[in-house]
Amino acid sequence: MPLASRIHPIRSGRPSRTRRPGRAVGAALAAVLAVGLSACAPDPVSESFLSGENTGYVAADGAIVEIPVAERGEPVEFAGVTEDGEEFDSADLAGQVTVVNFWYAGCAPCRVEAGDLEAVWQEHGGDDVSFIGINTRDQADTAKAFSTEFGITYPSLIDVDTAQAKLAFAEATPIQATPTTLVLDKQGRVAARIIGPIDGTSILSTLVKDALAESA
């Protein structure tokens, strides 16, 4: 299966605003995550995050920023090599909505959000949507082990040695926290940014649908 066919799209076009998950939503999410994790093999890194220990990752505030079409910058051009050794170029995703997730294996919230990211990828698998991870700290073997453990089926670029993908995005939007998830519109411009772990599947899915609904 071509690499481009394993990646997914989005829609957007509402007024710019910043959202922050409410306390009730956050508490409910924590409860659901705790139950979900308890049903799986113990994951000390995830458990430390859920218990409030901010170790092993860069903390963030969970803000969701949407960017109006008129205020978006230039398309982000990025490339690299995936954990499977495949060459990747963003030009292959022209005309698609793309979700880009910055992560690494030892990042506790990255582990917590992994299942939700995969769920949104599966939800939009029949759409013109692509998903691509950008692993900022690990080598390929570690990234592949993570994908196997958490059931991730979309590819990730191994960016630890060159940081070329992260630098390409840094010119367009702040990448100061891990995880950070971006939604790119059909032109490859940053349409939305989630700073910190995604809050379940609904917000990211909505951002993807919004970007998909925009005219090309």
mmCIF file of C-alpha atoms in Angstrom:
data_model
loop_
_atom_site.group_PDB
_atom_site.id
_atom_site.type_symbol
_atom_site.label_atom_id
_atom_site.label_comp_id
_atom_site.label_asym_id
_atom_site.label_seq_id
_atom_site.Cartn_x
_atom_site.Cartn_y
_atom_site.Cartn_z
ATOM 1 C CA MET A 1 0.000 0.000 0.000
ATOM 2 C CA PRO A 2 1.516 3.416 -0.989
ATOM 3 C CA LEU A 3 2.526 5.559 1.928
ATOM 4 C CA ALA A 4 0.188 8.372 0.897
ATOM 5 C CA SER A 5 -2.818 6.056 1.097
ATOM 6 C CA ARG A 6 -2.048 5.357 4.746
ATOM 7 C CA ILE A 7 -2.440 8.977 5.768
ATOM 8 C CA HIS A 8 -5.715 11.075 6.377
ATOM 9 C CA PRO A 9 -7.513 14.666 5.804
ATOM 10 C CA ILE A 10 -9.732 17.428 7.598
ATOM 11 C CA ARG A 11 -11.977 20.633 7.225
ATOM 12 C CA SER A 12 -12.071 24.143 8.751
ATOM 13 C CA GLY A 13 -13.358 27.629 8.211
ATOM 14 C CA ARG A 14 -14.900 28.878 11.433
ATOM 15 C CA PRO A 15 -13.816 32.050 13.257
ATOM 16 C CA SER A 16 -10.493 31.768 15.005
ATOM 17 C CA ARG A 17 -10.678 30.926 18.668
ATOM 18 C CA THR A 18 -8.857 29.156 21.413
ATOM 19 C CA ARG A 19 -10.602 26.406 23.354
ATOM 20 C CA ARG A 20 -9.631 24.853 26.630
ATOM 21 C CA PRO A 21 -11.263 21.666 27.892
ATOM 22 C CA GLY A 22 -13.629 22.328 30.813
ATOM 23 C CA ARG A 23 -13.017 20.836 34.239
ATOM 24 C CA ALA A 24 -15.905 18.422 33.919
ATOM 25 C CA VAL A 25 -14.733 17.195 30.537
ATOM 26 C CA GLY A 26 -11.179 16.857 31.805
ATOM 27 C CA ALA A 27 -12.298 14.907 34.856
ATOM 28 C CA ALA A 28 -14.444 12.613 32.755
ATOM 29 C CA LEU A 29 -11.594 12.046 30.326
ATOM 30 C CA ALA A 30 -9.224 11.173 33.140
ATOM 31 C CA ALA A 31 -11.731 8.673 34.494
ATOM 32 C CA VAL A 32 -12.207 7.039 31.092
ATOM 33 C CA LEU A 33 -8.483 6.887 30.508
ATOM 34 C CA ALA A 34 -7.887 5.389 33.909
ATOM 35 C CA VAL A 35 -10.439 2.650 33.246
ATOM 36 C CA GLY A 36 -9.051 1.988 29.785
ATOM 37 C CA LEU A 37 -5.505 1.754 31.016
ATOM 38 C CA SER A 38 -6.425 -0.505 33.891
ATOM 39 C CA ALA A 39 -7.887 -2.973 31.395
ATOM 40 C CA CYS A 40 -4.549 -3.207 29.605
ATOM 41 C CA ALA A 41 -1.108 -4.185 30.731
ATOM 42 C CA PRO A 42 0.227 -1.731 33.340
ATOM 43 C CA ASP A 43 1.933 1.300 31.811
ATOM 44 C CA PRO A 44 3.854 3.137 34.566
ATOM 45 C CA VAL A 45 4.608 6.113 32.304
ATOM 46 C CA SER A 46 0.929 6.669 31.467
ATOM 47 C CA GLU A 47 -0.098 6.082 35.073
ATOM 48 C CA SER A 48 2.369 8.704 36.306
ATOM 49 C CA PHE A 49 0.868 11.242 33.917
ATOM 50 C CA LEU A 50 -2.705 10.452 34.966
ATOM 51 C CA SER A 51 -1.718 10.807 38.615
ATOM 52 C CA GLY A 52 -0.370 14.290 37.971
ATOM 53 C CA GLU A 53 3.364 13.661 37.664
ATOM 54 C CA ASN A 54 4.759 15.807 34.866
ATOM 55 C CA THR A 55 7.889 13.785 34.235
ATOM 56 C CA GLY A 56 9.496 12.701 30.994
ATOM 57 C CA TYR A 57 7.802 15.193 28.692
ATOM 58 C CA VAL A 58 7.340 18.899 27.986
ATOM 59 C CA ALA A 59 4.192 20.119 29.734
ATOM 60 C CA ALA A 60 1.575 22.073 27.815
ATOM 61 C CA ASP A 61 -1.722 23.797 28.540
ATOM 62 C CA GLY A 62 -4.079 21.836 26.310
ATOM 63 C CA ALA A 63 -5.148 24.831 24.209
ATOM 64 C CA ILE A 64 -6.878 24.332 20.858
ATOM 65 C CA VAL A 65 -6.143 27.094 18.350
ATOM 66 C CA GLU A 66 -8.036 27.411 15.067
ATOM 67 C CA ILE A 67 -6.647 29.678 12.353
ATOM 68 C CA PRO A 68 -8.977 31.449 9.887
ATOM 69 C CA VAL A 69 -8.222 30.806 6.225
ATOM 70 C CA ALA A 70 -7.217 34.434 5.616
ATOM 71 C CA GLU A 71 -4.659 34.300 8.431
ATOM 72 C CA ARG A 72 -2.876 31.094 7.471
ATOM 73 C CA GLY A 73 0.713 31.221 6.328
ATOM 74 C CA GLU A 74 2.459 29.423 3.513
ATOM 75 C CA PRO A 75 2.123 25.660 3.001
ATOM 76 C CA VAL A 76 4.585 23.682 5.090
ATOM 77 C CA GLU A 77 6.916 21.554 2.993
ATOM 78 C CA PHE A 78 8.535 18.736 4.933
ATOM 79 C CA ALA A 79 10.147 15.384 4.261
ATOM 80 C CA GLY A 80 11.986 12.558 5.976
ATOM 81 C CA VAL A 81 12.276 8.818 6.447
ATOM 82 C CA THR A 82 9.683 6.738 8.273
ATOM 83 C CA GLU A 83 10.308 4.114 10.939
ATOM 84 C CA ASP A 84 10.069 1.514 8.152
ATOM 85 C CA GLY A 85 12.796 3.227 6.128
ATOM 86 C CA GLU A 86 10.417 4.666 3.512
ATOM 87 C CA GLU A 87 11.103 8.073 1.977
ATOM 88 C CA PHE A 88 8.336 10.579 2.645
ATOM 89 C CA ASP A 89 7.600 13.956 1.056
ATOM 90 C CA SER A 90 4.659 16.197 1.899
ATOM 91 C CA ALA A 91 4.190 16.822 -1.823
ATOM 92 C CA ASP A 92 2.651 13.328 -1.938
ATOM 93 C CA LEU A 93 -0.222 14.615 0.208
ATOM 94 C CA ALA A 94 -1.263 17.476 -2.080
ATOM 95 C CA GLY A 95 -5.004 18.096 -1.910
ATOM 96 C CA GLN A 96 -5.493 16.121 1.291
ATOM 97 C CA VAL A 97 -6.150 17.219 4.844
ATOM 98 C CA THR A 98 -3.248 16.056 6.994
ATOM 99 C CA VAL A 99 -2.960 15.470 10.733
ATOM 100 C CA VAL A 100 0.599 15.812 12.036
ATOM 101 C CA ASN A 101 1.416 14.580 15.548
ATOM 102 C CA PHE A 102 4.704 15.370 17.299
ATOM 103 C CA TRP A 103 5.576 12.654 19.816
ATOM 104 C CA TYR A 104 8.169 10.314 21.326
ATOM 105 C CA ALA A 105 7.859 6.998 23.114
ATOM 106 C CA GLY A 106 8.805 8.138 26.630
ATOM 107 C CA CYS A 107 6.266 10.994 26.591
ATOM 108 C CA ALA A 108 3.477 10.051 29.018
ATOM 109 C CA PRO A 109 0.640 12.056 27.398
ATOM 110 C CA CYS A 110 1.765 10.745 23.993
ATOM 111 C CA ARG A 111 1.065 7.255 25.297
ATOM 112 C CA VAL A 112 -2.307 8.292 26.731
ATOM 113 C CA GLU A 113 -3.508 9.929 23.497
ATOM 114 C CA ALA A 114 -2.188 7.224 21.139
ATOM 115 C CA GLY A 115 -5.421 5.234 21.045
ATOM 116 C CA ASP A 116 -7.523 8.329 20.362
ATOM 117 C CA LEU A 117 -5.280 9.406 17.490
ATOM 118 C CA GLU A 118 -5.559 5.958 15.937
ATOM 119 C CA ALA A 119 -9.348 6.033 16.427
ATOM 120 C CA VAL A 120 -9.661 9.325 14.516
ATOM 121 C CA TRP A 121 -7.378 7.916 11.792
ATOM 122 C CA GLN A 122 -9.657 4.884 11.496
ATOM 123 C CA GLU A 123 -12.776 7.082 11.500
ATOM 124 C CA HIS A 124 -11.601 9.079 8.506
ATOM 125 C CA GLY A 125 -9.829 6.264 6.681
ATOM 126 C CA GLY A 126 -12.149 6.540 3.695
ATOM 127 C CA ASP A 127 -11.754 10.310 3.383
ATOM 128 C CA ASP A 128 -9.036 12.389 1.750
ATOM 129 C CA VAL A 129 -7.193 12.504 5.060
ATOM 130 C CA SER A 130 -3.627 11.589 5.939
ATOM 131 C CA PHE A 131 -1.976 11.049 9.320
ATOM 132 C CA ILE A 132 1.768 11.327 9.879
ATOM 133 C CA GLY A 133 3.677 11.259 13.138
ATOM 134 C CA ILE A 134 6.942 13.092 13.719
ATOM 135 C CA ASN A 135 9.052 11.354 16.347
ATOM 136 C CA THR A 136 11.455 13.892 17.805
ATOM 137 C CA ARG A 137 13.604 11.718 20.100
ATOM 138 C CA ASP A 138 13.592 8.025 19.207
ATOM 139 C CA GLN A 139 15.270 5.796 16.673
ATOM 140 C CA ALA A 140 13.240 3.586 14.346
ATOM 141 C CA ASP A 141 13.215 0.446 16.512
ATOM 142 C CA THR A 142 11.777 2.318 19.499
ATOM 143 C CA ALA A 143 9.152 4.017 17.344
ATOM 144 C CA LYS A 144 8.086 0.703 15.828
ATOM 145 C CA ALA A 145 7.831 -0.908 19.254
ATOM 146 C CA PHE A 146 5.557 1.942 20.358
ATOM 147 C CA SER A 147 3.330 1.512 17.308
ATOM 148 C CA THR A 148 3.048 -2.207 17.977
ATOM 149 C CA GLU A 149 2.251 -1.686 21.666
ATOM 150 C CA PHE A 150 -0.443 0.941 21.058
ATOM 151 C CA GLY A 151 -1.807 -0.322 17.733
ATOM 152 C CA ILE A 152 -0.754 2.676 15.637
ATOM 153 C CA THR A 153 -1.125 2.004 11.912
ATOM 154 C CA TYR A 154 -0.105 5.337 10.352
ATOM 155 C CA PRO A 155 3.596 6.102 9.735
ATOM 156 C CA SER A 156 5.969 8.399 11.625
ATOM 157 C CA LEU A 157 9.059 10.243 10.480
ATOM 158 C CA ILE A 158 12.203 9.620 12.529
ATOM 159 C CA ASP A 159 13.364 13.202 13.069
ATOM 160 C CA VAL A 160 15.798 12.844 15.968
ATOM 161 C CA ASP A 161 19.016 13.051 13.955
ATOM 162 C CA THR A 162 18.192 15.909 11.582
ATOM 163 C CA ALA A 163 15.153 17.696 13.107
ATOM 164 C CA GLN A 164 14.382 18.801 9.561
ATOM 165 C CA ALA A 165 10.645 18.152 9.834
ATOM 166 C CA LYS A 166 10.315 19.939 13.167
ATOM 167 C CA LEU A 167 12.312 22.901 11.841
ATOM 168 C CA ALA A 168 10.070 23.111 8.780
ATOM 169 C CA PHE A 169 7.005 23.445 11.009
ATOM 170 C CA ALA A 170 8.716 25.768 13.495
ATOM 171 C CA GLU A 171 8.795 28.439 10.789
ATOM 172 C CA ALA A 172 4.990 28.292 10.557
ATOM 173 C CA THR A 173 3.784 27.578 14.102
ATOM 174 C CA PRO A 174 5.207 27.107 17.623
ATOM 175 C CA ILE A 175 6.240 23.519 18.398
ATOM 176 C CA GLN A 176 7.173 24.052 22.032
ATOM 177 C CA ALA A 177 5.330 21.179 23.692
ATOM 178 C CA THR A 178 5.136 17.429 23.274
ATOM 179 C CA PRO A 179 2.714 16.217 22.172
ATOM 180 C CA THR A 180 1.474 18.783 19.689
ATOM 181 C CA THR A 181 -1.036 17.907 16.971
ATOM 182 C CA LEU A 182 -1.550 20.002 13.843
ATOM 183 C CA VAL A 183 -4.276 19.910 11.223
ATOM 184 C CA LEU A 184 -3.116 21.019 7.778
ATOM 185 C CA ASP A 185 -5.625 22.158 5.182
ATOM 186 C CA LYS A 186 -5.725 20.893 1.603
ATOM 187 C CA GLN A 187 -3.036 23.393 0.636
ATOM 188 C CA GLY A 188 -0.716 22.164 3.390
ATOM 189 C CA ARG A 189 -1.179 25.221 5.621
ATOM 190 C CA VAL A 190 -1.619 24.980 9.393
ATOM 191 C CA ALA A 191 -5.370 25.271 10.037
ATOM 192 C CA ALA A 192 -5.480 24.197 13.685
ATOM 193 C CA ARG A 193 -3.153 23.319 16.554
ATOM 194 C CA ILE A 194 -3.747 21.250 19.683
ATOM 195 C CA ILE A 195 -1.103 21.907 22.309
ATOM 196 C CA GLY A 196 -0.729 18.919 24.593
ATOM 197 C CA PRO A 197 -2.660 15.626 24.432
ATOM 198 C CA ILE A 198 -5.894 15.571 22.456
ATOM 199 C CA ASP A 199 -9.036 15.553 24.604
ATOM 200 C CA GLY A 200 -10.602 12.305 23.401
ATOM 201 C CA THR A 201 -11.546 11.945 19.735
ATOM 202 C CA SER A 202 -14.326 14.485 19.210
ATOM 203 C CA ILE A 203 -12.326 17.720 18.957
ATOM 204 C CA LEU A 204 -9.722 16.383 16.538
ATOM 205 C CA SER A 205 -12.407 14.657 14.475
ATOM 206 C CA THR A 206 -14.338 17.940 14.248
ATOM 207 C CA LEU A 207 -11.239 19.847 13.171
ATOM 208 C CA VAL A 208 -10.593 17.241 10.485
ATOM 209 C CA LYS A 209 -14.196 17.470 9.241
ATOM 210 C CA ASP A 210 -13.996 21.270 9.208
ATOM 211 C CA ALA A 211 -10.836 21.205 7.080
ATOM 212 C CA LEU A 212 -12.407 18.675 4.722
ATOM 213 C CA ALA A 213 -15.442 20.929 4.257
ATOM 214 C CA GLU A 214 -13.321 23.837 3.056
ATOM 215 C CA SER A 215 -13.113 24.409 -0.685
ATOM 216 C CA ALA A 216 -9.813 23.421 -2.212
#
